[in-house]
CSV table of C-alpha atoms in Angstrom, one decimal:
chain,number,residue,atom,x,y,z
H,22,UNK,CA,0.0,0.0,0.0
H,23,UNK,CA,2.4,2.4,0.9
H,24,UNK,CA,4.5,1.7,-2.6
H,25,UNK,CA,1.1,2.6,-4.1
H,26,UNK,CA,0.7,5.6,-2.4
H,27,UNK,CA,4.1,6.5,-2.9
H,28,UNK,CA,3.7,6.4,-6.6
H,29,UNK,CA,0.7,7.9,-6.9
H,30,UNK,CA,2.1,11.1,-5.3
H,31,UNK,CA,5.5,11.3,-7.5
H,32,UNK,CA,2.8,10.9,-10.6
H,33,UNK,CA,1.2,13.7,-9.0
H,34,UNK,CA,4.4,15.8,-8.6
H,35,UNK,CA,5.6,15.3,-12.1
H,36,UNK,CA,2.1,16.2,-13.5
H,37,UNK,CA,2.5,19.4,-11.4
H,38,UNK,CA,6.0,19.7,-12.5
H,39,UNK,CA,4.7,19.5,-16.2
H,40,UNK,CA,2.1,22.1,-16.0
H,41,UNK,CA,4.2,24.5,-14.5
H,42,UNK,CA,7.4,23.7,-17.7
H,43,UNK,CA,4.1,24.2,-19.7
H,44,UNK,CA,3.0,27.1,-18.6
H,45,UNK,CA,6.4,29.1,-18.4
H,46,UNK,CA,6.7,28.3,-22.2
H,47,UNK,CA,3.5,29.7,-22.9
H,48,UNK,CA,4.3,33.1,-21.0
H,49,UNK,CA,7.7,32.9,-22.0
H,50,UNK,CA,6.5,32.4,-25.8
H,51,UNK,CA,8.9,29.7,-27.0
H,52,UNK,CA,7.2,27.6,-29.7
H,53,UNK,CA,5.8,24.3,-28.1
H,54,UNK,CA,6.0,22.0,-31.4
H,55,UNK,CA,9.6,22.3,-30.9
H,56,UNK,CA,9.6,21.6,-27.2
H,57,UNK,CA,7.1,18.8,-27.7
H,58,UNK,CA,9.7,17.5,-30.2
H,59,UNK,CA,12.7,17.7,-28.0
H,60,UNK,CA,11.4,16.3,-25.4
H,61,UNK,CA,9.5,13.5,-27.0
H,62,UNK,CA,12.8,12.2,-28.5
H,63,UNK,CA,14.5,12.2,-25.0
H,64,UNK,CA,11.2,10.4,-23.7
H,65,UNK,CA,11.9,8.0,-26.5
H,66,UNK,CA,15.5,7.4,-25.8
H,67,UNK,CA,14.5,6.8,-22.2
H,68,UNK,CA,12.3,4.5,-23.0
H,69,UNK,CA,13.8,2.3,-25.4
H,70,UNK,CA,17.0,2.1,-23.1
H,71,UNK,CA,15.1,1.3,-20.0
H,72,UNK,CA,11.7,-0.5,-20.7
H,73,UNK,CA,11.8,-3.4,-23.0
H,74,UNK,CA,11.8,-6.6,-22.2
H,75,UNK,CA,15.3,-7.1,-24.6
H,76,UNK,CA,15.5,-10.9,-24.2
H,77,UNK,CA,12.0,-10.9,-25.2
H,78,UNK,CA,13.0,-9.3,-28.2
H,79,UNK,CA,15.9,-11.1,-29.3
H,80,UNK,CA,14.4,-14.5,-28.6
H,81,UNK,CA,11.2,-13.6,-30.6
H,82,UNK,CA,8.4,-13.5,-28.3
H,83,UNK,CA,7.2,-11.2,-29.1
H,84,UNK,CA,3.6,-10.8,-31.1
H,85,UNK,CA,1.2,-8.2,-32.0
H,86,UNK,CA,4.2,-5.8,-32.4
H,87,UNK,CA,2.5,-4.0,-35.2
H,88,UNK,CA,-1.0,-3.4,-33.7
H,89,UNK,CA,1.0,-2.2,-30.4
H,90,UNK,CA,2.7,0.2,-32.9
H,91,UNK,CA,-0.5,1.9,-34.9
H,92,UNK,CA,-1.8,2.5,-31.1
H,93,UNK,CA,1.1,3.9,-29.7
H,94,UNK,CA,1.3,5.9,-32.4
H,95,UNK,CA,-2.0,7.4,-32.5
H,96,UNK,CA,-1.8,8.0,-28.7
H,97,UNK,CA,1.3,9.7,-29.4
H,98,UNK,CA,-0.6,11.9,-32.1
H,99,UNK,CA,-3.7,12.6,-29.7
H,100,UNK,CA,-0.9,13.7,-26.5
H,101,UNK,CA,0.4,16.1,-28.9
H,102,UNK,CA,-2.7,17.5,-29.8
H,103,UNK,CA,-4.1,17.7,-26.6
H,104,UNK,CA,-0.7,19.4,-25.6
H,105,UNK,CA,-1.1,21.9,-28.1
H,106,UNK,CA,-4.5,22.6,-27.4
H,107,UNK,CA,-3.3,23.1,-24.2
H,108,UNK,CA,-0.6,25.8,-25.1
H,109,UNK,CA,-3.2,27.6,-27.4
H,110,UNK,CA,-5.3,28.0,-24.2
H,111,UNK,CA,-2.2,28.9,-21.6
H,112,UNK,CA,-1.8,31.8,-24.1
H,113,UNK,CA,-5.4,32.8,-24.1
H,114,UNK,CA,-6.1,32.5,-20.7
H,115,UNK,CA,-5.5,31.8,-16.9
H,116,UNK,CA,-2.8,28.8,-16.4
H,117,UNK,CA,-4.4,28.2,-13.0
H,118,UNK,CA,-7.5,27.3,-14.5
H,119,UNK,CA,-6.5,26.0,-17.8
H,120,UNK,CA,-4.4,23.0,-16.0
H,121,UNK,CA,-7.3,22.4,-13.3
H,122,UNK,CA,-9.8,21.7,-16.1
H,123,UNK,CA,-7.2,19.6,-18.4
H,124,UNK,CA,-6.5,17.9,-15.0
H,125,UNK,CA,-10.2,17.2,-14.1
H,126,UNK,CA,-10.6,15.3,-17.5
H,127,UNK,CA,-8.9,12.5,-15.5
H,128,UNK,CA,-12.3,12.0,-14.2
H,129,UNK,CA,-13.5,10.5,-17.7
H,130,UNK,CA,-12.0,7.1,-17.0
H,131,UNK,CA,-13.2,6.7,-13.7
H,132,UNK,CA,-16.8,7.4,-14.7
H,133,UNK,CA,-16.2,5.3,-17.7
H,134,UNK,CA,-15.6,2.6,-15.2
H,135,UNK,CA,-18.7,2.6,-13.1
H,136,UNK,CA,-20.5,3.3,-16.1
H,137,UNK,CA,-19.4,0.9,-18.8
H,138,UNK,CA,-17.2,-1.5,-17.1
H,139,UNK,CA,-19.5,-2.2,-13.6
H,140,UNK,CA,-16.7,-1.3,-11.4
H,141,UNK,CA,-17.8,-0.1,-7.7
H,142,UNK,CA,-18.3,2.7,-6.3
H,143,UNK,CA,-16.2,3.2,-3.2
H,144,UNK,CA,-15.7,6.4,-0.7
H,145,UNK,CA,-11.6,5.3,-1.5
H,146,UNK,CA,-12.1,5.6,-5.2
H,147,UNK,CA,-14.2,8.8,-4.8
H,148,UNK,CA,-12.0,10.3,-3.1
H,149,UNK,CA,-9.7,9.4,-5.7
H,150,UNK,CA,-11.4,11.0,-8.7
């Protein structure tokens, strides 16, 4: 439990951390495709050097590769977008609120989940969203 609760608050530090890099290169007016670019290839690196499984790969046990490849992709696409989006409104108007309602779309998947997928509705989980 208290691993859990660990992680969940350095996800929400580096979320706050984010929004606040986000926001100084809105006021600060440095052009966020470039960031996003930059930084998406140092996520990249990161990732391929520390996540996969490489014995998994070199044996070949791999399947599915491709489908796991169109998705990541379009997820990709759909976080740049929505970080855009995001930039174009950090411009327009007040950071504090602009991060509080990107934030609050977290919700979605936990209404999804009592909605479409039965889960339960618990104070804990509540609390949560």
């Amino acid at each position: 439990m208290l691993l859990g609760v660990t992680c969940a608050v350095l996800a929400g530090l580096m979320w706050a951390t984010n929004g606040t890099i986000l926001s100084r290169i809105a006021r600060r007016g440095i052009d966020p495709v470039s960031f996003l670019a930059i930084a998406g290839i140092g996520n990249a690196v990161a990732a391929w050097a520390f996540v996969p499984n490489f014995g998994a790969i070199r044996a070949g046990d791999l399947t599915r590769t491709g489908e796991l490849a169109i998705l990541m992709m379009i997820a990709g696409a759909s976080v740049g977008v929505g970080a855009l989006a995001m930039q174009g409104a950090f411009r327009r108007g007040h950071h504090g609120a602009t991060w509080s309602i990107n934030q609050a779309a977290l919700v979605t998947p936990f209404i999804f989940g009592l909605i479409l997928w039965g889960d339960k509705l618990t104070l804990l989980g509540l609390l949560g969203a």
